[in-house]
């Protein structure tokens, strides 16, 4: 069933968080020449801070290491916590393709999935995710989906590797951003380490 109740082959575009933290969409009608398997950037994007379920903010250090830190809003330097979420049009309800980016000085960095020595991970790399992608499997794209029965929580599944999600796990005295493989939920069990909150700078 289509979550948004839209006819098949209609393009869905994110408008913004127009009311509090509720995500709003619009139906652009028939897609015309738009390829269902392609990804085309929406007109608008979002600028958001990303928090885990422990209330910690995702922070990009100067050497591009991504960790979650216990900081108050007053302590935060928005330059290293304000992530830009590039939104792509979608012909399927339920989840939306996005790319997650951050400015580091004058340069733009993007989250990217990478495999090294048989280990899959996520890292920041220089450059911007493309505005148009012919294939919906891309190393800089994630499928953002609202968590059922939990307000203002989202998961981000890799478009490149199905079943692999952005998550956080402890390392030394901090939590770091990782990719984690998730089996289908069994008996309602939910791994909250893949749940994230998107918080606006104005809150």
C-alpha atoms as an extended CHARMM CRD file, in Angstrom:
* protein
*
       203  EXT
         1         1  UNK       CA              0.0000000000        0.0000000000        0.0000000000  PROA      1               0.0000000000
         2         2  UNK       CA              1.2430000000        3.4830000000       -0.8750000000  PROA      2               0.0000000000
         3         3  UNK       CA              1.7960000000        5.3770000000        2.3760000000  PROA      3               0.0000000000
         4         4  UNK       CA              0.7740000000        8.6420000000        0.7150000000  PROA      4               0.0000000000
         5         5  UNK       CA             -2.2270000000        7.2830000000       -1.1880000000  PROA      5               0.0000000000
         6         6  UNK       CA             -0.8670000000        8.4480000000       -4.5380000000  PROA      6               0.0000000000
         7         7  UNK       CA             -1.3590000000        6.8350000000       -7.9420000000  PROA      7               0.0000000000
         8         8  UNK       CA              1.5080000000        4.8320000000       -9.3890000000  PROA      8               0.0000000000
         9         9  UNK       CA              4.1730000000        6.7380000000      -11.3180000000  PROA      9               0.0000000000
        10        10  UNK       CA              3.5100000000        9.9980000000       -9.5110000000  PROA      10              0.0000000000
        11        11  UNK       CA              6.5090000000       11.9750000000       -8.2660000000  PROA      11              0.0000000000
        12        12  UNK       CA              6.5640000000       12.7990000000       -4.5830000000  PROA      12              0.0000000000
        13        13  UNK       CA              8.6310000000       15.7760000000       -3.4830000000  PROA      13              0.0000000000
        14        14  UNK       CA              9.5240000000       16.8290000000        0.0460000000  PROA      14              0.0000000000
        15        15  UNK       CA              8.3920000000       20.3510000000        0.8940000000  PROA      15              0.0000000000
        16        16  UNK       CA              9.9430000000       20.8340000000        4.3360000000  PROA      16              0.0000000000
        17        17  UNK       CA              9.2760000000       20.5270000000        8.0380000000  PROA      17              0.0000000000
        18        18  UNK       CA              6.4720000000       23.0740000000        7.8660000000  PROA      18              0.0000000000
        19        19  UNK       CA              4.8060000000       22.4350000000       11.1960000000  PROA      19              0.0000000000
        20        20  UNK       CA              7.1260000000       21.6460000000       14.0700000000  PROA      20              0.0000000000
        21        21  UNK       CA              9.1220000000       18.5960000000       13.0450000000  PROA      21              0.0000000000
        22        22  UNK       CA              6.4500000000       16.9900000000       10.8520000000  PROA      22              0.0000000000
        23        23  UNK       CA              7.6430000000       16.2020000000        7.3320000000  PROA      23              0.0000000000
        24        24  UNK       CA              5.3660000000       17.3940000000        4.5300000000  PROA      24              0.0000000000
        25        25  UNK       CA              5.2340000000       16.2850000000        0.9080000000  PROA      25              0.0000000000
        26        26  UNK       CA              3.5330000000       17.2670000000       -2.2990000000  PROA      26              0.0000000000
        27        27  UNK       CA              2.3920000000       15.2480000000       -5.2930000000  PROA      27              0.0000000000
        28        28  UNK       CA              3.9300000000       16.6110000000       -8.4840000000  PROA      28              0.0000000000
        29        29  UNK       CA              1.6050000000       14.5680000000      -10.6890000000  PROA      29              0.0000000000
        30        30  UNK       CA              2.7080000000       12.3990000000      -13.5520000000  PROA      30              0.0000000000
        31        31  UNK       CA              6.4500000000       12.0830000000      -13.8340000000  PROA      31              0.0000000000
        32        32  UNK       CA              6.6410000000       12.4710000000      -17.6010000000  PROA      32              0.0000000000
        33        33  UNK       CA             10.2340000000       11.8580000000      -18.7050000000  PROA      33              0.0000000000
        34        34  UNK       CA             11.4010000000       11.1940000000      -15.1450000000  PROA      34              0.0000000000
        35        35  UNK       CA             12.8810000000        7.6970000000      -14.8890000000  PROA      35              0.0000000000
        36        36  UNK       CA             11.5210000000        5.7400000000      -11.8910000000  PROA      36              0.0000000000
        37        37  UNK       CA             14.9730000000        4.2500000000      -11.1450000000  PROA      37              0.0000000000
        38        38  UNK       CA             16.7060000000        7.6230000000      -11.3780000000  PROA      38              0.0000000000
        39        39  UNK       CA             17.1850000000       10.1570000000       -8.5830000000  PROA      39              0.0000000000
        40        40  UNK       CA             16.5500000000       13.8320000000       -9.2400000000  PROA      40              0.0000000000
        41        41  UNK       CA             17.2110000000       16.5220000000       -6.6350000000  PROA      41              0.0000000000
        42        42  UNK       CA             14.2200000000       18.3270000000       -5.1090000000  PROA      42              0.0000000000
        43        43  UNK       CA             14.0380000000       22.0880000000       -5.2740000000  PROA      43              0.0000000000
        44        44  UNK       CA             14.5280000000       22.4160000000       -1.5250000000  PROA      44              0.0000000000
        45        45  UNK       CA             16.7870000000       20.8010000000        1.0150000000  PROA      45              0.0000000000
        46        46  UNK       CA             16.9530000000       20.7370000000        4.7990000000  PROA      46              0.0000000000
        47        47  UNK       CA             19.5540000000       22.0090000000        7.2500000000  PROA      47              0.0000000000
        48        48  UNK       CA             19.3590000000       19.9450000000       10.4100000000  PROA      48              0.0000000000
        49        49  UNK       CA             21.3080000000       18.7980000000       13.4400000000  PROA      49              0.0000000000
        50        50  UNK       CA             21.3150000000       15.0210000000       13.8540000000  PROA      50              0.0000000000
        51        51  UNK       CA             20.8620000000       13.4380000000       17.2790000000  PROA      51              0.0000000000
        52        52  UNK       CA             20.9050000000        9.8450000000       18.4600000000  PROA      52              0.0000000000
        53        53  UNK       CA             18.4260000000        8.4660000000       20.9850000000  PROA      53              0.0000000000
        54        54  UNK       CA             20.7960000000        9.3510000000       23.8300000000  PROA      54              0.0000000000
        55        55  UNK       CA             20.4110000000       13.0520000000       23.0570000000  PROA      55              0.0000000000
        56        56  UNK       CA             23.9280000000       13.3720000000       21.6330000000  PROA      56              0.0000000000
        57        57  UNK       CA             24.6480000000       15.4790000000       18.5430000000  PROA      57              0.0000000000
        58        58  UNK       CA             26.5200000000       14.1940000000       15.5100000000  PROA      58              0.0000000000
        59        59  UNK       CA             29.6990000000       16.2870000000       15.2030000000  PROA      59              0.0000000000
        60        60  UNK       CA             32.2630000000       16.3990000000       12.3860000000  PROA      60              0.0000000000
        61        61  UNK       CA             35.7780000000       17.0640000000       13.6770000000  PROA      61              0.0000000000
        62        62  UNK       CA             38.4090000000       19.0060000000       11.7370000000  PROA      62              0.0000000000
        63        63  UNK       CA             39.9560000000       15.7230000000       10.5630000000  PROA      63              0.0000000000
        64        64  UNK       CA             36.4790000000       14.6110000000        9.3510000000  PROA      64              0.0000000000
        65        65  UNK       CA             35.8420000000       12.0540000000       12.0750000000  PROA      65              0.0000000000
        66        66  UNK       CA             32.1270000000       11.6630000000       12.8400000000  PROA      66              0.0000000000
        67        67  UNK       CA             31.2200000000       11.1940000000       16.5070000000  PROA      67              0.0000000000
        68        68  UNK       CA             28.2600000000       11.8540000000       18.7600000000  PROA      68              0.0000000000
        69        69  UNK       CA             28.9470000000       14.2370000000       21.6450000000  PROA      69              0.0000000000
        70        70  UNK       CA             27.1430000000       15.3530000000       24.7910000000  PROA      70              0.0000000000
        71        71  UNK       CA             26.7600000000       19.0760000000       24.2580000000  PROA      71              0.0000000000
        72        72  UNK       CA             24.1210000000       21.6280000000       25.0730000000  PROA      72              0.0000000000
        73        73  UNK       CA             22.7040000000       23.7750000000       22.3000000000  PROA      73              0.0000000000
        74        74  UNK       CA             24.6160000000       26.7320000000       23.7230000000  PROA      74              0.0000000000
        75        75  UNK       CA             27.9240000000       24.8580000000       23.4960000000  PROA      75              0.0000000000
        76        76  UNK       CA             27.4390000000       23.7320000000       19.9320000000  PROA      76              0.0000000000
        77        77  UNK       CA             29.4100000000       25.2350000000       17.0720000000  PROA      77              0.0000000000
        78        78  UNK       CA             26.8190000000       25.0650000000       14.2920000000  PROA      78              0.0000000000
        79        79  UNK       CA             29.5470000000       24.9170000000       11.6460000000  PROA      79              0.0000000000
        80        80  UNK       CA             30.3760000000       21.3380000000       12.5870000000  PROA      80              0.0000000000
        81        81  UNK       CA             26.9310000000       20.0450000000       13.5230000000  PROA      81              0.0000000000
        82        82  UNK       CA             24.5840000000       21.5840000000       10.9480000000  PROA      82              0.0000000000
        83        83  UNK       CA             24.1650000000       18.9850000000        8.2270000000  PROA      83              0.0000000000
        84        84  UNK       CA             22.5600000000       19.7030000000        4.8750000000  PROA      84              0.0000000000
        85        85  UNK       CA             20.1580000000       17.0130000000        3.7270000000  PROA      85              0.0000000000
        86        86  UNK       CA             19.7700000000       16.9260000000       -0.0320000000  PROA      86              0.0000000000
        87        87  UNK       CA             16.3760000000       15.4980000000       -0.9520000000  PROA      87              0.0000000000
        88        88  UNK       CA             15.5480000000       13.5990000000       -4.1140000000  PROA      88              0.0000000000
        89        89  UNK       CA             12.1970000000       13.0930000000       -5.8060000000  PROA      89              0.0000000000
        90        90  UNK       CA             10.6840000000        9.6690000000       -5.3930000000  PROA      90              0.0000000000
        91        91  UNK       CA              8.0200000000        7.5920000000       -7.1110000000  PROA      91              0.0000000000
        92        92  UNK       CA              7.5310000000        5.2750000000       -4.1360000000  PROA      92              0.0000000000
        93        93  UNK       CA              5.9410000000        6.0590000000       -0.7990000000  PROA      93              0.0000000000
        94        94  UNK       CA              7.3210000000        5.1320000000        2.5940000000  PROA      94              0.0000000000
        95        95  UNK       CA             10.9130000000        6.3500000000        2.3380000000  PROA      95              0.0000000000
        96        96  UNK       CA             12.8070000000        9.1170000000        0.6160000000  PROA      96              0.0000000000
        97        97  UNK       CA             16.2780000000        9.1590000000       -0.9620000000  PROA      97              0.0000000000
        98        98  UNK       CA             18.6010000000       11.7300000000        0.5820000000  PROA      98              0.0000000000
        99        99  UNK       CA             22.2630000000       12.6910000000        0.6590000000  PROA      99              0.0000000000
       100       100  UNK       CA             23.8060000000       14.0600000000        3.8700000000  PROA      100             0.0000000000
       101       101  UNK       CA             26.3880000000       16.8340000000        3.5590000000  PROA      101             0.0000000000
       102       102  UNK       CA             28.2270000000       19.3310000000        5.7370000000  PROA      102             0.0000000000
       103       103  UNK       CA             30.3950000000       22.3640000000        5.0800000000  PROA      103             0.0000000000
       104       104  UNK       CA             33.9740000000       22.1400000000        6.2980000000  PROA      104             0.0000000000
       105       105  UNK       CA             35.4860000000       25.5860000000        5.8830000000  PROA      105             0.0000000000
       106       106  UNK       CA             34.7990000000       26.5870000000        2.2870000000  PROA      106             0.0000000000
       107       107  UNK       CA             34.4640000000       22.9850000000        1.1380000000  PROA      107             0.0000000000
       108       108  UNK       CA             31.4620000000       20.6970000000        1.0380000000  PROA      108             0.0000000000
       109       109  UNK       CA             31.7790000000       17.1730000000        2.3900000000  PROA      109             0.0000000000
       110       110  UNK       CA             29.3570000000       14.3010000000        1.8620000000  PROA      110             0.0000000000
       111       111  UNK       CA             28.6300000000       11.0700000000        3.6900000000  PROA      111             0.0000000000
       112       112  UNK       CA             29.6610000000        8.1120000000        1.5830000000  PROA      112             0.0000000000
       113       113  UNK       CA             29.4550000000        4.3520000000        2.0040000000  PROA      113             0.0000000000
       114       114  UNK       CA             32.7050000000        2.5250000000        1.3860000000  PROA      114             0.0000000000
       115       115  UNK       CA             34.0430000000       -0.9940000000        1.7260000000  PROA      115             0.0000000000
       116       116  UNK       CA             37.6580000000       -1.6220000000        2.7210000000  PROA      116             0.0000000000
       117       117  UNK       CA             39.2190000000       -4.9000000000        3.7630000000  PROA      117             0.0000000000
       118       118  UNK       CA             35.7770000000       -6.5510000000        3.7330000000  PROA      118             0.0000000000
       119       119  UNK       CA             34.4200000000       -3.9720000000        6.1880000000  PROA      119             0.0000000000
       120       120  UNK       CA             31.6210000000       -1.5990000000        5.2710000000  PROA      120             0.0000000000
       121       121  UNK       CA             31.7020000000        1.8570000000        6.7820000000  PROA      121             0.0000000000
       122       122  UNK       CA             30.5240000000        5.4300000000        6.3180000000  PROA      122             0.0000000000
       123       123  UNK       CA             32.8900000000        8.3780000000        6.0360000000  PROA      123             0.0000000000
       124       124  UNK       CA             33.0300000000       12.0140000000        4.9880000000  PROA      124             0.0000000000
       125       125  UNK       CA             34.5790000000       12.7280000000        1.6120000000  PROA      125             0.0000000000
       126       126  UNK       CA             35.1450000000       15.9510000000       -0.2770000000  PROA      126             0.0000000000
       127       127  UNK       CA             32.5380000000       16.8090000000       -2.8650000000  PROA      127             0.0000000000
       128       128  UNK       CA             28.8080000000       17.1610000000       -3.3370000000  PROA      128             0.0000000000
       129       129  UNK       CA             26.3520000000       14.4040000000       -4.1390000000  PROA      129             0.0000000000
       130       130  UNK       CA             25.1120000000       14.7110000000       -7.7420000000  PROA      130             0.0000000000
       131       131  UNK       CA             21.8760000000       16.5510000000       -8.4350000000  PROA      131             0.0000000000
       132       132  UNK       CA             20.8070000000       13.8180000000      -10.8480000000  PROA      132             0.0000000000
       133       133  UNK       CA             21.6950000000       10.1390000000      -10.5000000000  PROA      133             0.0000000000
       134       134  UNK       CA             20.7660000000        7.6680000000      -13.2180000000  PROA      134             0.0000000000
       135       135  UNK       CA             20.8910000000        4.6620000000      -10.9090000000  PROA      135             0.0000000000
       136       136  UNK       CA             19.0970000000        4.5910000000       -7.5520000000  PROA      136             0.0000000000
       137       137  UNK       CA             21.9710000000        2.5850000000       -6.0370000000  PROA      137             0.0000000000
       138       138  UNK       CA             24.5580000000        5.2050000000       -5.0980000000  PROA      138             0.0000000000
       139       139  UNK       CA             27.2260000000        5.3250000000       -2.3950000000  PROA      139             0.0000000000
       140       140  UNK       CA             26.1760000000        8.8270000000       -1.2380000000  PROA      140             0.0000000000
       141       141  UNK       CA             22.4350000000        8.1530000000       -1.0480000000  PROA      141             0.0000000000
       142       142  UNK       CA             20.3840000000        6.8700000000        1.8850000000  PROA      142             0.0000000000
       143       143  UNK       CA             16.6810000000        6.1010000000        2.1660000000  PROA      143             0.0000000000
       144       144  UNK       CA             15.1860000000        8.1340000000        4.9980000000  PROA      144             0.0000000000
       145       145  UNK       CA             12.1160000000        6.6300000000        6.6230000000  PROA      145             0.0000000000
       146       146  UNK       CA             10.0430000000        7.6180000000        9.6450000000  PROA      146             0.0000000000
       147       147  UNK       CA             10.0860000000        5.1730000000       12.5580000000  PROA      147             0.0000000000
       148       148  UNK       CA              6.6730000000        3.6220000000       13.0890000000  PROA      148             0.0000000000
       149       149  UNK       CA              4.8890000000        4.7360000000       16.2870000000  PROA      149             0.0000000000
       150       150  UNK       CA              7.7730000000        7.0250000000       17.3220000000  PROA      150             0.0000000000
       151       151  UNK       CA              7.4250000000       10.7170000000       16.5020000000  PROA      151             0.0000000000
       152       152  UNK       CA             10.3230000000       12.6380000000       14.9590000000  PROA      152             0.0000000000
       153       153  UNK       CA             12.5900000000        9.5990000000       14.5800000000  PROA      153             0.0000000000
       154       154  UNK       CA             14.0730000000        8.4060000000       11.2830000000  PROA      154             0.0000000000
       155       155  UNK       CA             16.2260000000        5.6200000000        9.9000000000  PROA      155             0.0000000000
       156       156  UNK       CA             18.6870000000        5.9600000000        7.0160000000  PROA      156             0.0000000000
       157       157  UNK       CA             19.2240000000        2.8590000000        4.8960000000  PROA      157             0.0000000000
       158       158  UNK       CA             22.0810000000        2.7400000000        2.4140000000  PROA      158             0.0000000000
       159       159  UNK       CA             20.9000000000        2.9030000000       -1.1990000000  PROA      159             0.0000000000
       160       160  UNK       CA             24.0190000000        0.9910000000       -2.1960000000  PROA      160             0.0000000000
       161       161  UNK       CA             23.6120000000       -1.9110000000        0.2220000000  PROA      161             0.0000000000
       162       162  UNK       CA             20.1000000000       -2.9710000000        1.1490000000  PROA      162             0.0000000000
       163       163  UNK       CA             19.7250000000       -3.7770000000        4.8390000000  PROA      163             0.0000000000
       164       164  UNK       CA             22.6480000000       -1.5830000000        5.9260000000  PROA      164             0.0000000000
       165       165  UNK       CA             21.7180000000        1.4310000000        8.0530000000  PROA      165             0.0000000000
       166       166  UNK       CA             23.3820000000        4.4370000000        9.5900000000  PROA      166             0.0000000000
       167       167  UNK       CA             23.8040000000        3.6330000000       13.2750000000  PROA      167             0.0000000000
       168       168  UNK       CA             25.8580000000        4.6030000000       16.3000000000  PROA      168             0.0000000000
       169       169  UNK       CA             28.0160000000        2.3700000000       18.4310000000  PROA      169             0.0000000000
       170       170  UNK       CA             30.3690000000        2.9660000000       21.3660000000  PROA      170             0.0000000000
       171       171  UNK       CA             34.0800000000        3.4140000000       20.7870000000  PROA      171             0.0000000000
       172       172  UNK       CA             36.3150000000        4.3350000000       23.7150000000  PROA      172             0.0000000000
       173       173  UNK       CA             34.4010000000        7.0710000000       25.5510000000  PROA      173             0.0000000000
       174       174  UNK       CA             32.3120000000        8.1990000000       22.5890000000  PROA      174             0.0000000000
       175       175  UNK       CA             29.7260000000        6.9730000000       20.1330000000  PROA      175             0.0000000000
       176       176  UNK       CA             30.6680000000        7.0060000000       16.4690000000  PROA      176             0.0000000000
       177       177  UNK       CA             28.6310000000        6.8760000000       13.2730000000  PROA      177             0.0000000000
       178       178  UNK       CA             28.7750000000        3.4750000000       11.5750000000  PROA      178             0.0000000000
       179       179  UNK       CA             26.9760000000        1.2810000000        9.0680000000  PROA      179             0.0000000000
       180       180  UNK       CA             25.0960000000       -1.6110000000       10.6190000000  PROA      180             0.0000000000
       181       181  UNK       CA             23.3540000000       -4.5410000000        8.9800000000  PROA      181             0.0000000000
       182       182  UNK       CA             19.8120000000       -5.0690000000       10.1730000000  PROA      182             0.0000000000
       183       183  UNK       CA             17.8380000000       -8.2520000000        9.7300000000  PROA      183             0.0000000000
       184       184  UNK       CA             14.0930000000       -7.9410000000        9.2810000000  PROA      184             0.0000000000
       185       185  UNK       CA             12.4360000000       -7.0530000000       12.5620000000  PROA      185             0.0000000000
       186       186  UNK       CA             11.4200000000      -10.1340000000       14.5070000000  PROA      186             0.0000000000
       187       187  UNK       CA              8.6030000000      -10.1290000000       17.0890000000  PROA      187             0.0000000000
       188       188  UNK       CA              8.5050000000       -6.3410000000       17.0210000000  PROA      188             0.0000000000
       189       189  UNK       CA             12.1220000000       -5.9380000000       18.1530000000  PROA      189             0.0000000000
       190       190  UNK       CA             13.6120000000       -2.6080000000       17.1120000000  PROA      190             0.0000000000
       191       191  UNK       CA             17.2590000000       -1.6440000000       17.3220000000  PROA      191             0.0000000000
       192       192  UNK       CA             17.1310000000        1.9590000000       18.5110000000  PROA      192             0.0000000000
       193       193  UNK       CA             20.7810000000        2.4480000000       17.5600000000  PROA      193             0.0000000000
       194       194  UNK       CA             19.5690000000        3.1350000000       14.0180000000  PROA      194             0.0000000000
       195       195  UNK       CA             17.0550000000        5.8080000000       15.1020000000  PROA      195             0.0000000000
       196       196  UNK       CA             17.9390000000        9.4710000000       14.6240000000  PROA      196             0.0000000000
       197       197  UNK       CA             16.2460000000       12.7660000000       15.3220000000  PROA      197             0.0000000000
       198       198  UNK       CA             16.5200000000       15.7300000000       12.9750000000  PROA      198             0.0000000000
       199       199  UNK       CA             16.5630000000       18.9980000000       14.8850000000  PROA      199             0.0000000000
       200       200  UNK       CA             16.3880000000       22.4600000000       13.3960000000  PROA      200             0.0000000000
       201       201  UNK       CA             18.8860000000       25.1320000000       14.3860000000  PROA      201             0.0000000000
       202       202  UNK       CA             16.0940000000       27.4020000000       15.5930000000  PROA      202             0.0000000000
       203       203  UNK       CA             14.8510000000       25.0210000000       18.3170000000  PROA      203             0.0000000000
